[in-house]
Short mmCIF file of C-alpha atoms in Angstrom, two decimals:
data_model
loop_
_atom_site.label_atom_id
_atom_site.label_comp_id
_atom_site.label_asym_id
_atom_site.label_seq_id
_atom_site.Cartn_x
_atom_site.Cartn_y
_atom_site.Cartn_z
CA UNK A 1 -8.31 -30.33 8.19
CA UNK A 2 -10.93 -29.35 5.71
CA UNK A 3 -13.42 -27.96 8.61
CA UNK A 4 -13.85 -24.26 6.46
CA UNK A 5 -11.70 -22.76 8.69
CA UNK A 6 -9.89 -20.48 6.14
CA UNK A 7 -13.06 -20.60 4.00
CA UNK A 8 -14.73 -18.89 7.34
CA UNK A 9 -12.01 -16.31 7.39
CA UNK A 10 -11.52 -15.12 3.84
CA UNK A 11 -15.57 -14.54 3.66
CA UNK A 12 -15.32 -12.30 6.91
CA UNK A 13 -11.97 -10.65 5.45
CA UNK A 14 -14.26 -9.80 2.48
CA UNK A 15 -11.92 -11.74 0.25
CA UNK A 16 -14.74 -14.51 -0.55
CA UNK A 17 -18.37 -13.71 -1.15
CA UNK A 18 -21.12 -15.80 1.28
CA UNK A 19 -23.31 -17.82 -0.95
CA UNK A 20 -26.27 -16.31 1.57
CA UNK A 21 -26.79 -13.51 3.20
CA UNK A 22 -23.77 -10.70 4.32
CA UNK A 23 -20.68 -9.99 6.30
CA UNK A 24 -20.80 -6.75 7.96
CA UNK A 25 -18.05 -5.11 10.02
CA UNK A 26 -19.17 -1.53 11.66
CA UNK A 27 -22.85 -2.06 10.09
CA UNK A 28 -21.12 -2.12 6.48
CA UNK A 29 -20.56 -4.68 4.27
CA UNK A 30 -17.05 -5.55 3.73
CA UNK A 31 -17.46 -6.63 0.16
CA UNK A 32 -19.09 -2.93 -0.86
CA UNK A 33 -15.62 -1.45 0.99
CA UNK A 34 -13.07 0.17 -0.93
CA UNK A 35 -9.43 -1.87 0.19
CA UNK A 36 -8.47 1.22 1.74
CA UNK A 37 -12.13 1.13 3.73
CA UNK A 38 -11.96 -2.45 4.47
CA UNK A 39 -8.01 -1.64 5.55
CA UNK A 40 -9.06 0.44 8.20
CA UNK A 41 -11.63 -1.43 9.97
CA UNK A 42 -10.26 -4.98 9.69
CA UNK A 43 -6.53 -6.81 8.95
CA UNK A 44 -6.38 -10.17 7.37
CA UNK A 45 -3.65 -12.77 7.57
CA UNK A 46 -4.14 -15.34 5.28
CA UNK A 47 -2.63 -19.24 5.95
CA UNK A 48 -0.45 -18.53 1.94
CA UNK A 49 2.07 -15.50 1.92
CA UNK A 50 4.57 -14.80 -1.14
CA UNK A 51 7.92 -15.64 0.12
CA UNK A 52 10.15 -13.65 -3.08
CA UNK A 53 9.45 -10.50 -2.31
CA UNK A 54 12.46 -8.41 -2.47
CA UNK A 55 12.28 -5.64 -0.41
CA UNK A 56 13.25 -5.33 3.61
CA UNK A 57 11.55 -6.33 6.24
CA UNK A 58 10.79 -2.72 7.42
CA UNK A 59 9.37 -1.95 3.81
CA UNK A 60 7.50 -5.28 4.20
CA UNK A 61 5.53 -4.15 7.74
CA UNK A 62 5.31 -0.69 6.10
CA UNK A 63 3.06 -2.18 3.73
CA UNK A 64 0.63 -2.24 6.58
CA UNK A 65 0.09 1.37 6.87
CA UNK A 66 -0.38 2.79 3.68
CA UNK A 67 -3.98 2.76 3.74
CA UNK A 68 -4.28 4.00 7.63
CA UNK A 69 -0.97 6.30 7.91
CA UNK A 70 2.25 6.43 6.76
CA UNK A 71 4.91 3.86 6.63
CA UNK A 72 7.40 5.89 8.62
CA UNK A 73 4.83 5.41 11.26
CA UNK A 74 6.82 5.06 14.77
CA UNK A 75 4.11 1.77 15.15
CA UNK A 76 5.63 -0.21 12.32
CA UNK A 77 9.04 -0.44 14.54
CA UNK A 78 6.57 -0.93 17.58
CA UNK A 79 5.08 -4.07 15.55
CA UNK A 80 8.44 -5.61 14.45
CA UNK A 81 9.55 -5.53 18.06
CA UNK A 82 6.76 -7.32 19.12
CA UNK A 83 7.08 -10.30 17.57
CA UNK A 84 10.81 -10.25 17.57
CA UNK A 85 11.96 -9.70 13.52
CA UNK A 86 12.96 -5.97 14.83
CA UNK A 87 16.59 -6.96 14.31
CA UNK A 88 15.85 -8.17 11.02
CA UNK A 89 14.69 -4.92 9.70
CA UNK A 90 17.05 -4.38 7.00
CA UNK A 91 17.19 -8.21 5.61
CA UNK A 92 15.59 -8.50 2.22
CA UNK A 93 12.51 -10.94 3.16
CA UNK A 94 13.17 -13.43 0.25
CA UNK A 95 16.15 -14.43 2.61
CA UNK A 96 14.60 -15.27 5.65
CA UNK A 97 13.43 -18.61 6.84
CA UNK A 98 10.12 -19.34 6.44
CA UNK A 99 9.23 -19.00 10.74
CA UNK A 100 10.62 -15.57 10.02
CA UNK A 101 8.25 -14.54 7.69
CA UNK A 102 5.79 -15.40 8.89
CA UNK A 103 6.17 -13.36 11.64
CA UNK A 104 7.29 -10.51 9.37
CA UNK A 105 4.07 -10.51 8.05
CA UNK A 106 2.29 -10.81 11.48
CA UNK A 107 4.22 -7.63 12.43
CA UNK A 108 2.80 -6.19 9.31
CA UNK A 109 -0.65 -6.97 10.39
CA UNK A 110 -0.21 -5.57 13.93
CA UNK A 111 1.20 -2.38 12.00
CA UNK A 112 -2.42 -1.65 10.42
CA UNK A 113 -3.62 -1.51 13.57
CA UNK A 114 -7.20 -2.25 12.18
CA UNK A 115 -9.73 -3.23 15.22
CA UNK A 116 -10.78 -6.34 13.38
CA UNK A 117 -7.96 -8.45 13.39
CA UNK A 118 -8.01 -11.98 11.55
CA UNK A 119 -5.44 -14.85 11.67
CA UNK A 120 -5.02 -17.91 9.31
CA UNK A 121 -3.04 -20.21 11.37
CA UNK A 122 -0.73 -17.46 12.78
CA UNK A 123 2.11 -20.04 14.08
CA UNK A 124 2.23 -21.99 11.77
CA UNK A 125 6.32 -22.88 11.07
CA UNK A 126 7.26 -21.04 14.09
CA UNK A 127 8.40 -22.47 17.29
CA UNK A 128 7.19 -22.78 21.04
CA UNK A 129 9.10 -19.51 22.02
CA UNK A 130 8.53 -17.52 19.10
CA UNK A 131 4.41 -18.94 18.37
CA UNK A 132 3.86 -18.02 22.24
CA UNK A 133 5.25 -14.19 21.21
CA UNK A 134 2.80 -13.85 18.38
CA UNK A 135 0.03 -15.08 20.87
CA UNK A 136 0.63 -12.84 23.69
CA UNK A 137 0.95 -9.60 21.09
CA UNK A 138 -3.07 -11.34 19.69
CA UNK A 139 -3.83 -11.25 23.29
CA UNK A 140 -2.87 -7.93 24.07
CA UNK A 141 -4.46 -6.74 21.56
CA UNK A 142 -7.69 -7.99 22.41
CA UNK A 143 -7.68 -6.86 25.79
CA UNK A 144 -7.33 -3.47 24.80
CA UNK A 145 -10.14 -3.62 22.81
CA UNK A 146 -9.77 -5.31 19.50
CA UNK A 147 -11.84 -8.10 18.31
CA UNK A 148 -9.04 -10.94 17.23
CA UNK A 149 -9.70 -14.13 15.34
CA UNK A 150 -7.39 -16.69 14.82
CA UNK A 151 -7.48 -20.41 13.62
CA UNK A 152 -5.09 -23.20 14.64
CA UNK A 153 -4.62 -26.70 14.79
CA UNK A 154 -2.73 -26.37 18.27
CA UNK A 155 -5.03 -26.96 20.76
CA UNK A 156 -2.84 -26.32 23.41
CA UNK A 157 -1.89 -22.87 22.30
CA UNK A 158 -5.31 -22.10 21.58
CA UNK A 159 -6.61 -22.99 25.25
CA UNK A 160 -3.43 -21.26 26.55
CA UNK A 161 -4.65 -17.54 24.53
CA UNK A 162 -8.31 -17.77 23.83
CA UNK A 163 -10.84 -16.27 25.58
CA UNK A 164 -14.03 -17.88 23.26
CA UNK A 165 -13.06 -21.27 21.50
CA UNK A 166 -15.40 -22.50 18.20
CA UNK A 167 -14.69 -25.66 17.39
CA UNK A 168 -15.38 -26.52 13.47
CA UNK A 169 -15.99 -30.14 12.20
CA UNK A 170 -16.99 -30.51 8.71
CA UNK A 171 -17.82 -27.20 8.24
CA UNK A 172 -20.46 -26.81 11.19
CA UNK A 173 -19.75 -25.41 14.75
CA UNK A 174 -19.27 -28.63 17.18
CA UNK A 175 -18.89 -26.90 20.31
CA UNK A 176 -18.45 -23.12 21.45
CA UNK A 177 -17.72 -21.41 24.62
CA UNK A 178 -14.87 -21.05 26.94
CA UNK A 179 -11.78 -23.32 26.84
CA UNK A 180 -12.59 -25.47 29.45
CA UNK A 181 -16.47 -25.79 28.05
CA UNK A 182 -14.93 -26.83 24.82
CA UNK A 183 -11.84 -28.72 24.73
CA UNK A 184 -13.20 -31.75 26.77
CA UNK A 185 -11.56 -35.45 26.30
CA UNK A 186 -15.81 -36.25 24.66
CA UNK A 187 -15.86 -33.70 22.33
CA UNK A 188 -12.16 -33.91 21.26
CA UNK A 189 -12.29 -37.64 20.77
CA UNK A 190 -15.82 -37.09 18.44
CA UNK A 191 -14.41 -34.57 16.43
CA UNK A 192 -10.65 -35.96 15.58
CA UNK A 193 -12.01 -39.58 15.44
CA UNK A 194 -8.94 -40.73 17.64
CA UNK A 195 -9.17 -40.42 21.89
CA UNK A 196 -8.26 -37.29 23.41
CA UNK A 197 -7.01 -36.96 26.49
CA UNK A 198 -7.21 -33.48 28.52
CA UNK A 199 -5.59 -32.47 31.84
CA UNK A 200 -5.28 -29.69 33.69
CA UNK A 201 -2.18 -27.01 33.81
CA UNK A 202 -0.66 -27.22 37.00
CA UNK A 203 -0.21 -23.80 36.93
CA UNK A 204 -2.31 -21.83 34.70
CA UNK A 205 -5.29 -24.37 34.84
CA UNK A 206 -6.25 -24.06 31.02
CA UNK A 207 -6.64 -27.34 29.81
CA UNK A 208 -3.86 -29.42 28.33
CA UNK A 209 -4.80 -32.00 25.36
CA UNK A 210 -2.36 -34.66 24.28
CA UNK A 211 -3.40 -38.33 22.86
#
């Protein structure tokens, strides 16, 4: 808590200005972008959403294509579906529960199909079944090609998805590289002050952390 994690993410969103030197995404700065620029070449998720909106949840992952297409798009059905709110379409999203929109506004996300794609604490509120869905559609994404950045305080889903781990502590970079090169019982233990204990799946071998 407190590393700069969401700090780190609104300044690459554009949202926050660095106090040195720039962000650039595509060789241009994102804070000289118009919104509808900086729509198309990067989505942001940030941790905060507003939860009164009145309008459905198809109007709500519409929103995600007005600067790159049109909400009609056959995609923003394509989005809902993949991280299951599909049959929640016509629901007004002040009425959902709080795991469910979140993951509306994931789907809207996915719907601006932006090749920069950034995460504040994705699954956050949601459960195993529906935080491993929103993974998977991250992952998918990035193996077809877009660069996706999420933060989380689950270890475990994070070694499960990621292919590149940074770990933050007090607002520097502690360790970076591969799951298994980061998320080791030393490093853990240093960083949340406590001792970490790290195993291997039996079947995926990705590490496992528990205390």
């Amino acid at each position: 808590n407190g590393a700069g994690k969401s700090t780190l993410l609104g300044v690459l969103s554009g949202d926050l200005a660095p106090k040195h030197g720039l962000i650039t995404v595509g060789g241009h700065d994102v804070r000289d972008m118009s919104p509808r620029d900086a729509a198309n070449v990067r989505s942001y998720l940030p941790q905060q959403h507003p939860s009164g909106l009145e309008y459905t949840v198809r109007t709500v992952v519409g929103f995600g294509r007005y600067a790159v297409g049109s909400p009609d798009d056959p995609v923003v059905d394509e989005a809902m579906e993949r991280v299951g709110v599909d049959d929640l379409a016509e629901r007004r999203f002040r009425d959902l529960s709080g795991g469910e929109q979140r993951r509306v506004s994931i789907a809207r996300i996915l719907a601006q199909t932006a090749p920069v794609v950034l995460m504040d604490e994705p699954t956050d509120s949601l459960d195993l079944g529906h935080a491993d869905l929103v993974m998977n559609a991250a992952s998918v994404d990035a193996a077809t090609g877009s660069t996706v950045l999420v933060t989380s305080h689950d270890l475990n889903i994070a070694a499960r998805h990621a292919d590149r781990i940074i770990l933050l502590a007090n607002g520097r970079i502690a360790a970076d590289g591969t799951p298994h090169e980061v998320f080791t019982e030393q490093a853990l233990s240093s960083v949340y002050r406590t001792t970490v204990r790290v195993m291997e799946h039996p079947t995926t071998g990705k590490p496992v952390i528990f205390l």
